[in-house]
Amino acid sequence: MTNSPNDLVQLLKTRRSIVARDMGQDGPDADQLSDILKAGLRVPDHGKLGPWRFIVFEGNARAQFGGVLEAAYLASGMPDEDDRRQFERERFTRAKAVVAVISVVNPESKIPEWEQILSSGAVCQNMLNAATAMGLAGQWLTEWYAYDSMVLQALRLHENERVAGFMYFGSVVTPPNERVRPDLDDRMSHWRPEL
Ligand SMILES: Cc1cc2nc3c(=O)[nH]c(=O)nc-3n(C[C@H](O)[C@H](O)[C@H](O)COP(=O)(O)O)c2cc1C
């Protein structure tokens, strides 16, 4: 849990995703999920377009959507194996809640499309950070089904909409290991005028 600005910076410097297969089913509760979604709404948004929306999967809807994933998996011509069919059916039940963050681009706006899409990425990361700050597990996934036409149809997306991420939220069972991170000096330079 974060209590001070220093705690927040420390959290951001050390945060880790917890992969969906390692999540427990104990959380987030309704209030926590609501706070995660509200944190998602609180992102930089050039022109106040709000170019995103959420589709929430909780309870039975997770397994029901698994039927869509299984059908789309088979329709894509992938091998029809029992284990894999079961995995697809149960994919969303790996987490207590899955939130599809949908990027909604307004093509009429003077705000460049690129900036509208970037704002959706910020939504996803704000949600992940909020869940982490609550001591919950979170992972940002797209996997194959964020790009599958049958799945997108079942989500009832419009032409100007794309899945920015399926955000998985659950409880932490085992703390994650550290992951190799880029070195700051390798990624940073100071601009100077040409001599
Ligand atoms: C847009 C986006 C899509 C992602 N999709 C996947 C995915 O499909 N499968 C996966 O294993 N990781 C995916 N990741 C990476 C994980 O969310 C996560 O960053 C990774 O497991 C490393 O953990 P970390 O967040 O602790 O660095 C995706 C990340 C982003 C930003």
Short mmCIF file of C-alpha atoms and ligand atoms in Angstrom, two decimals:
data_model
loop_
_atom_site.label_atom_id
_atom_site.label_comp_id
_atom_site.label_asym_id
_atom_site.label_seq_id
_atom_site.Cartn_x
_atom_site.Cartn_y
_atom_site.Cartn_z
CA MET A 1 0.00 0.00 0.00
CA THR A 2 1.25 3.54 -0.72
CA ASN A 3 1.00 6.21 1.98
CA SER A 4 3.32 8.97 0.83
CA PRO A 5 4.72 10.43 -2.40
CA ASN A 6 7.96 8.57 -1.74
CA ASP A 7 6.03 5.31 -1.46
CA LEU A 8 4.42 6.01 -4.82
CA VAL A 9 7.75 6.67 -6.52
CA GLN A 10 9.19 3.54 -4.94
CA LEU A 11 6.19 1.56 -6.18
CA LEU A 12 6.62 2.90 -9.71
CA LYS A 13 10.34 2.10 -9.65
CA THR A 14 9.84 -1.46 -8.46
CA ARG A 15 6.43 -2.47 -9.80
CA ARG A 16 5.95 -5.85 -11.42
CA SER A 17 3.11 -7.51 -13.24
CA ILE A 18 1.92 -10.84 -11.90
CA VAL A 19 1.19 -13.18 -14.78
CA ALA A 20 -2.43 -14.24 -15.13
CA ARG A 21 -1.73 -17.94 -14.57
CA ASP A 22 -0.21 -17.14 -11.14
CA MET A 23 -3.07 -14.95 -9.86
CA GLY A 24 -5.39 -15.91 -7.03
CA GLN A 25 -9.16 -15.31 -7.06
CA ASP A 26 -9.13 -13.23 -3.87
CA GLY A 27 -9.74 -9.71 -5.09
CA PRO A 28 -10.31 -7.02 -6.30
CA ASP A 29 -13.65 -6.52 -4.56
CA ALA A 30 -16.32 -4.21 -6.04
CA ASP A 31 -14.92 -1.05 -4.42
CA GLN A 32 -11.37 -1.86 -5.43
CA LEU A 33 -12.38 -2.56 -9.02
CA SER A 34 -14.31 0.70 -9.10
CA ASP A 35 -11.22 2.55 -7.84
CA ILE A 36 -9.03 0.82 -10.43
CA LEU A 37 -11.42 1.93 -13.18
CA LYS A 38 -11.55 5.48 -11.80
CA ALA A 39 -7.74 5.59 -11.78
CA GLY A 40 -7.93 4.48 -15.42
CA LEU A 41 -10.16 7.43 -16.26
CA ARG A 42 -7.72 9.88 -14.70
CA VAL A 43 -5.21 9.99 -17.54
CA PRO A 44 -3.87 12.75 -19.73
CA ASP A 45 -6.37 13.17 -22.56
CA HIS A 46 -5.61 15.83 -25.17
CA GLY A 47 -8.82 17.67 -26.07
CA LYS A 48 -10.98 15.97 -23.39
CA LEU A 49 -12.13 13.35 -25.89
CA GLY A 50 -12.15 10.45 -23.44
CA PRO A 51 -11.04 8.20 -26.31
CA TRP A 52 -11.50 4.93 -24.43
CA ARG A 53 -14.10 2.79 -22.69
CA PHE A 54 -14.20 -0.36 -20.54
CA ILE A 55 -15.83 -3.76 -20.93
CA VAL A 56 -15.77 -5.61 -17.59
CA PHE A 57 -15.83 -9.39 -17.21
CA GLU A 58 -16.68 -10.68 -13.75
CA GLY A 59 -18.32 -13.80 -12.31
CA ASN A 60 -20.05 -16.03 -14.85
CA ALA A 61 -19.35 -13.65 -17.73
CA ARG A 62 -15.71 -14.81 -17.65
CA ALA A 63 -16.59 -18.42 -18.41
CA GLN A 64 -19.35 -17.36 -20.81
CA PHE A 65 -16.84 -15.32 -22.80
CA GLY A 66 -14.63 -18.42 -22.73
CA GLY A 67 -17.16 -19.98 -25.12
CA VAL A 68 -16.45 -17.13 -27.55
CA LEU A 69 -12.70 -17.62 -27.18
CA GLU A 70 -12.96 -21.37 -27.77
CA ALA A 71 -15.13 -20.91 -30.88
CA ALA A 72 -12.83 -18.21 -32.27
CA TYR A 73 -9.78 -20.33 -31.55
CA LEU A 74 -11.26 -23.27 -33.50
CA ALA A 75 -12.46 -21.03 -36.33
CA SER A 76 -8.94 -19.68 -36.73
CA GLY A 77 -7.85 -23.15 -37.87
CA MET A 78 -5.63 -23.92 -34.89
CA PRO A 79 -5.35 -27.59 -33.81
CA ASP A 80 -8.52 -28.97 -32.20
CA GLU A 81 -7.05 -30.37 -28.97
CA ASP A 82 -9.11 -30.95 -25.80
CA ASP A 83 -6.55 -29.35 -23.49
CA ARG A 84 -6.33 -26.24 -25.57
CA ARG A 85 -10.11 -25.95 -25.94
CA GLN A 86 -10.44 -26.14 -22.17
CA PHE A 87 -7.69 -23.55 -21.73
CA GLU A 88 -9.52 -21.14 -24.04
CA ARG A 89 -12.82 -21.75 -22.22
CA GLU A 90 -11.18 -20.99 -18.89
CA ARG A 91 -8.82 -18.23 -20.04
CA PHE A 92 -10.69 -15.34 -18.39
CA THR A 93 -11.23 -17.30 -15.16
CA ARG A 94 -7.51 -17.01 -14.47
CA ALA A 95 -8.36 -13.63 -12.93
CA LYS A 96 -11.09 -12.46 -10.58
CA ALA A 97 -11.85 -9.67 -13.06
CA VAL A 98 -10.79 -8.92 -16.61
CA VAL A 99 -11.27 -5.44 -18.06
CA ALA A 100 -11.02 -4.86 -21.79
CA VAL A 101 -9.74 -1.32 -22.32
CA ILE A 102 -11.10 -0.18 -25.67
CA SER A 103 -9.39 2.60 -27.59
CA VAL A 104 -12.07 4.73 -29.25
CA VAL A 105 -10.55 6.97 -31.91
CA ASN A 106 -12.50 10.01 -33.06
CA PRO A 107 -11.40 10.48 -36.69
CA GLU A 108 -13.14 13.86 -36.93
CA SER A 109 -11.12 15.35 -34.09
CA LYS A 110 -8.19 17.68 -34.64
CA ILE A 111 -6.32 15.69 -31.98
CA PRO A 112 -4.00 13.30 -33.84
CA GLU A 113 -5.07 9.64 -33.78
CA TRP A 114 -1.67 8.72 -32.35
CA GLU A 115 -2.33 10.84 -29.27
CA GLN A 116 -5.78 9.37 -28.78
CA ILE A 117 -4.31 5.87 -28.87
CA LEU A 118 -1.47 6.81 -26.50
CA SER A 119 -4.08 7.95 -23.99
CA SER A 120 -5.55 4.41 -23.98
CA GLY A 121 -2.14 3.02 -23.09
CA ALA A 122 -2.02 5.44 -20.17
CA VAL A 123 -5.43 4.16 -19.02
CA CYS A 124 -4.09 0.61 -18.93
CA GLN A 125 -0.96 1.59 -17.02
CA ASN A 126 -2.87 3.74 -14.50
CA MET A 127 -5.12 0.78 -13.77
CA LEU A 128 -2.15 -1.53 -13.35
CA ASN A 129 -0.46 0.89 -10.99
CA ALA A 130 -3.64 1.34 -8.96
CA ALA A 131 -4.03 -2.43 -8.57
CA THR A 132 -0.37 -2.77 -7.59
CA ALA A 133 -0.75 0.00 -5.01
CA MET A 134 -3.67 -1.94 -3.50
CA GLY A 135 -1.46 -4.98 -3.15
CA LEU A 136 -3.31 -6.80 -5.95
CA ALA A 137 -2.02 -8.74 -8.94
CA GLY A 138 -2.41 -7.26 -12.40
CA GLN A 139 -1.29 -8.01 -15.94
CA TRP A 140 -1.81 -6.23 -19.25
CA LEU A 141 -2.38 -8.77 -21.99
CA THR A 142 -3.43 -8.76 -25.61
CA GLU A 143 -2.61 -12.38 -26.54
CA TRP A 144 -4.16 -13.63 -29.82
CA TYR A 145 -7.76 -12.67 -29.13
CA ALA A 146 -7.24 -8.89 -29.05
CA TYR A 147 -6.69 -9.16 -32.80
CA ASP A 148 -9.23 -11.84 -33.73
CA SER A 149 -12.17 -10.65 -35.85
CA MET A 150 -14.68 -13.09 -34.28
CA VAL A 151 -13.70 -11.98 -30.79
CA LEU A 152 -13.90 -8.30 -31.73
CA GLN A 153 -17.36 -8.91 -33.15
CA ALA A 154 -18.46 -10.61 -29.91
CA LEU A 155 -17.14 -7.56 -28.03
CA ARG A 156 -19.30 -5.49 -30.39
CA LEU A 157 -16.48 -3.10 -31.26
CA HIS A 158 -17.02 -0.38 -33.83
CA GLU A 159 -14.74 0.42 -36.79
CA ASN A 160 -12.89 3.11 -34.85
CA GLU A 161 -12.30 0.88 -31.83
CA ARG A 162 -9.45 -1.43 -30.86
CA VAL A 163 -8.49 -3.42 -27.81
CA ALA A 164 -5.70 -1.55 -26.00
CA GLY A 165 -5.44 -4.38 -23.51
CA PHE A 166 -7.20 -7.04 -21.54
CA MET A 167 -6.35 -6.09 -17.96
CA TYR A 168 -6.33 -9.08 -15.64
CA PHE A 169 -6.75 -8.46 -11.91
CA GLY A 170 -6.52 -10.97 -9.06
CA SER A 171 -4.68 -11.55 -5.84
CA VAL A 172 -0.99 -12.06 -5.23
CA VAL A 173 -0.22 -15.66 -4.31
CA THR A 174 3.54 -15.61 -4.66
CA PRO A 175 5.54 -12.39 -4.97
CA PRO A 176 7.10 -12.10 -8.44
CA ASN A 177 10.80 -12.38 -9.22
CA GLU A 178 12.68 -9.38 -10.50
CA ARG A 179 12.89 -8.99 -14.29
CA VAL A 180 15.86 -7.59 -16.18
CA ARG A 181 15.28 -3.89 -16.80
CA PRO A 182 16.86 -1.48 -19.27
CA ASP A 183 19.72 0.59 -17.93
CA LEU A 184 18.81 4.27 -17.70
CA ASP A 185 22.11 5.42 -19.22
CA ASP A 186 21.46 3.24 -22.30
CA ARG A 187 18.08 4.86 -22.87
CA MET A 188 18.85 8.47 -22.11
CA SER A 189 20.76 11.25 -23.77
CA HIS A 190 20.85 15.00 -23.36
CA TRP A 191 20.15 17.07 -26.42
CA ARG A 192 22.83 19.59 -27.31
CA PRO A 193 23.03 21.97 -30.26
CA GLU A 194 25.17 20.87 -33.25
CA LEU A 195 28.64 22.34 -33.08
C1 LIG B 1 0.13 -3.63 -25.05
C2 LIG B 1 0.75 -4.76 -24.29
C3 LIG B 1 0.36 -6.06 -24.57
C4 LIG B 1 0.94 -7.13 -23.90
N1 LIG B 1 0.54 -8.39 -24.22
C5 LIG B 1 1.15 -9.44 -23.65
C6 LIG B 1 0.80 -10.76 -24.03
O1 LIG B 1 -0.06 -10.97 -24.86
N2 LIG B 1 1.46 -11.78 -23.44
C7 LIG B 1 2.45 -11.56 -22.50
O2 LIG B 1 3.03 -12.53 -21.99
N3 LIG B 1 2.78 -10.31 -22.11
C8 LIG B 1 2.17 -9.26 -22.66
N4 LIG B 1 2.52 -7.99 -22.29
C9 LIG B 1 3.58 -7.80 -21.27
C10 LIG B 1 3.06 -7.94 -19.83
O3 LIG B 1 1.97 -7.10 -19.61
C11 LIG B 1 4.13 -7.55 -18.81
O4 LIG B 1 4.58 -6.25 -19.06
C12 LIG B 1 5.27 -8.52 -18.81
O5 LIG B 1 4.78 -9.75 -18.32
C13 LIG B 1 6.45 -8.03 -17.94
O6 LIG B 1 6.07 -7.76 -16.66
P1 LIG B 1 6.36 -6.33 -15.97
O7 LIG B 1 5.14 -5.50 -16.24
O8 LIG B 1 6.57 -6.67 -14.53
O9 LIG B 1 7.56 -5.78 -16.64
C14 LIG B 1 1.93 -6.90 -22.91
C15 LIG B 1 2.29 -5.59 -22.61
C16 LIG B 1 1.73 -4.53 -23.28
C17 LIG B 1 2.16 -3.13 -22.95
#
